[in-house]
Amino acid sequence: MARTPRLSVVVPTRNEEANVGPLLARLDAALAGIDHEILFVDDSDDGTPRAIAAAAAGNRRVDLVHREGVGREGGLSTAVVCGIHQTRGEFVCVMDADLQHPPESIPAMLAVARGGADVVVASRYTRSGSRRGLDGTGRVLVSRAASGFARALFSEARASTDPLSGFFLCRRRVIDGIEFRPVGFKILLELLVCVPGLRVQDVPLDFAARARGTSKASARQGVLFLGHIRSLVFEVQGSARPWKFGLVGLSGLAILLPLVAFLTASVHVPALAAFLPAYVPSLIWNTILNRVWTFADQRHGLGEGTARYLERAVLSGAAMFVVYAALLALGVAAVPAAVGGALLAMVVNGMANRAAIRRRPWQWSEVAISHGVQAALAHITSEVGADRSYLLPPNASTPAAFPAGMVARVVQQRRGVLYTEAAGYRAQRRSNIEVGSTLMVPVVDGDTVGAVLVCERVARHPFDPEQLDRAMTATPALVGLIPAAGGGRTSRRAVKPGILGA
Ligand code: GDD
Ligand code: MN
């Protein structure tokens, strides 16, 4: 597909033979006047690919990726990521093929995004939205419970009334360079949690009943959803922070209370004197656990952060001791007195640390929403004549579209590369064929490489060495705007790294 279209529509399909024809007809009508491309990512065993080909005949804006065998691993979620990966539009819309998501909503969603939103969610639960297409009370309850659960856990999910919607539109640049690995059906939730700070806006969705065929949602999807939530909690540093902080506090009680009981009952230490030897181990435990877990993304060496944390801990420890001593004086036994003191200490500690608890996860993703970075990238894009430019973290794996190890090489050698792909294998070809061409340039900050700048274009003429030079000259403008190398980056599923954005 030539040039960067305004909008890419990604439609995952699995056995939707009867739906794709009507869907394409409605998409065609709805998107008249919008520069767009439509990509089906298909895992079907029925005639869906044929139906798409027939319905799209002559429409050069429609493309199909058909996956077989191991290519289908991960199902819907990898299909969506693959579709986002293989399209180029400035905005990307993800929707279902079964006509539960009316294509007629897309122009309004695009308008909201162009008005400044990073993500536009078609919500079943916003005013004048509807969920009439959810078949059965059971399904409605499950859907509501799952949504409520996600919203309770992740403050980022509360940005939308329907964080589990399968119909949304986003600005491509907010997903460039982000590790984006949903499992199951909840791709939007993944996006919201992994890119905190997005400007999210809901539009009402009239969720229609499935046109034909059957839903692929099942009990298995429920299990996958729980697995996905687990991975968002445990593998995204700094996510669900208030819950992590609270859990760590409770786990401290599991050390403190048995120690108080043991010291007073078995060793016969006076209750007042038992406080310190019981409190200190639980404080150490809490400090370490909060550091490596709750605030994993805010760690910058041992110094400052921990010192301030300890100050606050001593403050809440003092408050705890006062309550403990007062309860003992009132004749309360040591263990219940310690429970009372600890409850107050947890409240005091939570209040004292509330700014750090509320701080949204530090992530490379800040890059995607930083106006400074985006302005610098826009400047470079026009300077070198690219379709688009984006940044990859220095430890990113090379996007699938490029030779393996290309990013690592640019970082190691600290030299830019110019990569051009010929249009075909024949030497003699028409001169008006467009070729894909890429510049990759290290952003060097002192002794470290802070990021890798990627400029892409699809045009009749590839980039030339002069444009590579220009890109290299322009990168110092990015230094200082991007996060310090290595700091706090999420190491989500580090064994199988993969960075979106090619
Ligand atoms: N490529 C591919 N591979 N597509 C798939 C797969 C798969 O393994 N499984 C499902 N799809 C496609 C379907 O063909 C359909 O276009 C879309 O993904 C959604 O599948 P449905 O089976 O219709 O799911 P649903 O209606 O139960 O769930 C939808 O609504 C939920 C909200 O209630 C989805 O949009 C969910 O993402 C959403 O959370
Ligand atoms: Mn459906």
PDB file of C-alpha atoms and ligand atoms in Angstrom, residues 11-16 41-44 67 72 74-77 79-80 95-98 100-101 124-125 134 139 143 162 164-167 185-187 207 210 214-218 221, ligand 1:
ATOM      1  CA  VAL A  11     -10.516  -6.555  11.270  1.00  0.00           C
ATOM      2  CA  PRO A  12      -9.669  -9.908  12.883  1.00  0.00           C
ATOM      3  CA  THR A  13     -11.730 -12.752  11.447  1.00  0.00           C
ATOM      4  CA  ARG A  14     -12.326 -16.345  12.337  1.00  0.00           C
ATOM      5  CA  ASN A  15     -15.026 -18.166  10.414  1.00  0.00           C
ATOM      6  CA  GLU A  16     -17.000 -15.071   9.429  1.00  0.00           C
ATOM      7  CA  VAL A  41      -6.245 -10.783   9.667  1.00  0.00           C
ATOM      8  CA  ASP A  42      -7.847 -14.134   9.170  1.00  0.00           C
ATOM      9  CA  ASP A  43      -7.571 -17.422  11.054  1.00  0.00           C
ATOM     10  CA  SER A  44     -10.539 -19.108   9.382  1.00  0.00           C
ATOM     11  CA  ARG A  67      -2.623 -17.195   9.017  1.00  0.00           C
ATOM     12  CA  ARG A  72      -2.465 -18.577  14.632  1.00  0.00           C
ATOM     13  CA  GLY A  74      -2.568 -16.372  20.414  1.00  0.00           C
ATOM     14  CA  GLY A  75      -5.672 -16.114  18.229  1.00  0.00           C
ATOM     15  CA  LEU A  76      -7.548 -12.824  18.280  1.00  0.00           C
ATOM     16  CA  SER A  77      -4.956 -10.911  20.266  1.00  0.00           C
ATOM     17  CA  ALA A  79      -4.212 -11.133  15.016  1.00  0.00           C
ATOM     18  CA  VAL A  80      -4.897  -7.573  16.138  1.00  0.00           C
ATOM     19  CA  MET A  95     -13.271  -3.730  15.009  1.00  0.00           C
ATOM     20  CA  ASP A  96     -15.050  -7.081  14.897  1.00  0.00           C
ATOM     21  CA  ALA A  97     -16.242  -8.587  11.635  1.00  0.00           C
ATOM     22  CA  ASP A  98     -19.618  -9.792  12.864  1.00  0.00           C
ATOM     23  CA  GLN A 100     -21.735  -6.021  16.254  1.00  0.00           C
ATOM     24  CA  HIS A 101     -19.606  -2.922  15.711  1.00  0.00           C
ATOM     25  CA  ARG A 124     -21.502   0.071  25.385  1.00  0.00           C
ATOM     26  CA  TYR A 125     -21.782   1.672  28.791  1.00  0.00           C
ATOM     27  CA  LEU A 134     -24.895  -9.187  24.434  1.00  0.00           C
ATOM     28  CA  ARG A 139     -23.131 -12.760  29.341  1.00  0.00           C
ATOM     29  CA  SER A 143     -19.133  -8.597  30.934  1.00  0.00           C
ATOM     30  CA  ASP A 162     -15.819   0.250  28.608  1.00  0.00           C
ATOM     31  CA  LEU A 164     -12.903  -4.165  27.461  1.00  0.00           C
ATOM     32  CA  SER A 165     -14.561  -2.967  24.280  1.00  0.00           C
ATOM     33  CA  GLY A 166     -13.340  -4.607  21.102  1.00  0.00           C
ATOM     34  CA  PHE A 167     -14.054  -1.461  19.049  1.00  0.00           C
ATOM     35  CA  PHE A 185      -9.790 -10.688  23.705  1.00  0.00           C
ATOM     36  CA  LYS A 186      -8.901  -7.567  25.690  1.00  0.00           C
ATOM     37  CA  ILE A 187      -6.535  -5.650  23.470  1.00  0.00           C
ATOM     38  CA  PHE A 207     -23.625  -2.883  20.284  1.00  0.00           C
ATOM     39  CA  ARG A 210     -24.071 -10.726  16.003  1.00  0.00           C
ATOM     40  CA  THR A 214     -21.171 -17.892  16.352  1.00  0.00           C
ATOM     41  CA  SER A 215     -19.243 -16.035  19.026  1.00  0.00           C
ATOM     42  CA  LYS A 216     -15.794 -17.357  19.834  1.00  0.00           C
ATOM     43  CA  ALA A 217     -16.046 -16.157  23.421  1.00  0.00           C
ATOM     44  CA  SER A 218     -15.990 -19.115  25.790  1.00  0.00           C
ATOM     45  CA  GLN A 221     -11.612 -16.749  27.125  1.00  0.00           C
TER      46      GLN A 221
HETATM   47  N1  GDD B   1      -7.989 -13.662  13.457  1.00  0.00           N
HETATM   48  C1  GDD B   1      -8.775 -14.113  14.450  1.00  0.00           C
HETATM   49  N2  GDD B   1      -8.357 -15.173  15.189  1.00  0.00           N
HETATM   50  N3  GDD B   1      -9.940 -13.515  14.708  1.00  0.00           N
HETATM   51  C2  GDD B   1     -10.720 -13.997  15.702  1.00  0.00           C
HETATM   52  C3  GDD B   1     -10.333 -15.089  16.510  1.00  0.00           C
HETATM   53  C4  GDD B   1      -9.083 -15.712  16.218  1.00  0.00           C
HETATM   54  O1  GDD B   1      -8.672 -16.679  16.850  1.00  0.00           O
HETATM   55  N4  GDD B   1     -11.318 -15.300  17.421  1.00  0.00           N
HETATM   56  C5  GDD B   1     -12.270 -14.371  17.180  1.00  0.00           C
HETATM   57  N5  GDD B   1     -11.923 -13.597  16.136  1.00  0.00           N
HETATM   58  C6  GDD B   1     -12.659 -12.480  15.549  1.00  0.00           C
HETATM   59  C7  GDD B   1     -14.085 -12.803  15.198  1.00  0.00           C
HETATM   60  O2  GDD B   1     -14.176 -13.334  13.891  1.00  0.00           O
HETATM   61  C8  GDD B   1     -14.746 -11.452  15.309  1.00  0.00           C
HETATM   62  O3  GDD B   1     -14.537 -10.672  14.166  1.00  0.00           O
HETATM   63  C9  GDD B   1     -13.993 -10.809  16.463  1.00  0.00           C
HETATM   64  O4  GDD B   1     -12.722 -11.450  16.510  1.00  0.00           O
HETATM   65  C10 GDD B   1     -14.714 -10.932  17.794  1.00  0.00           C
HETATM   66  O5  GDD B   1     -15.045 -12.284  18.027  1.00  0.00           O
HETATM   67  P1  GDD B   1     -16.451 -12.726  18.610  1.00  0.00           P
HETATM   68  O6  GDD B   1     -16.452 -14.191  18.667  1.00  0.00           O
HETATM   69  O7  GDD B   1     -17.552 -12.064  17.863  1.00  0.00           O
HETATM   70  O8  GDD B   1     -16.318 -12.162  20.063  1.00  0.00           O
HETATM   71  P2  GDD B   1     -17.404 -11.518  21.000  1.00  0.00           P
HETATM   72  O9  GDD B   1     -18.475 -10.812  20.255  1.00  0.00           O
HETATM   73  O10 GDD B   1     -17.824 -12.558  21.944  1.00  0.00           O
HETATM   74  O11 GDD B   1     -16.483 -10.461  21.774  1.00  0.00           O
HETATM   75  C11 GDD B   1     -16.389  -9.157  21.313  1.00  0.00           C
HETATM   76  O12 GDD B   1     -16.985  -8.306  22.234  1.00  0.00           O
HETATM   77  C12 GDD B   1     -16.315  -8.242  23.489  1.00  0.00           C
HETATM   78  C13 GDD B   1     -17.063  -7.361  24.417  1.00  0.00           C
HETATM   79  O13 GDD B   1     -18.156  -8.052  24.896  1.00  0.00           O
HETATM   80  C14 GDD B   1     -14.924  -8.741  21.104  1.00  0.00           C
HETATM   81  O14 GDD B   1     -14.902  -7.504  20.438  1.00  0.00           O
HETATM   82  C15 GDD B   1     -14.168  -8.580  22.387  1.00  0.00           C
HETATM   83  O15 GDD B   1     -12.889  -8.003  22.124  1.00  0.00           O
HETATM   84  C16 GDD B   1     -14.934  -7.693  23.309  1.00  0.00           C
HETATM   85  O16 GDD B   1     -14.274  -7.622  24.546  1.00  0.00           O
END
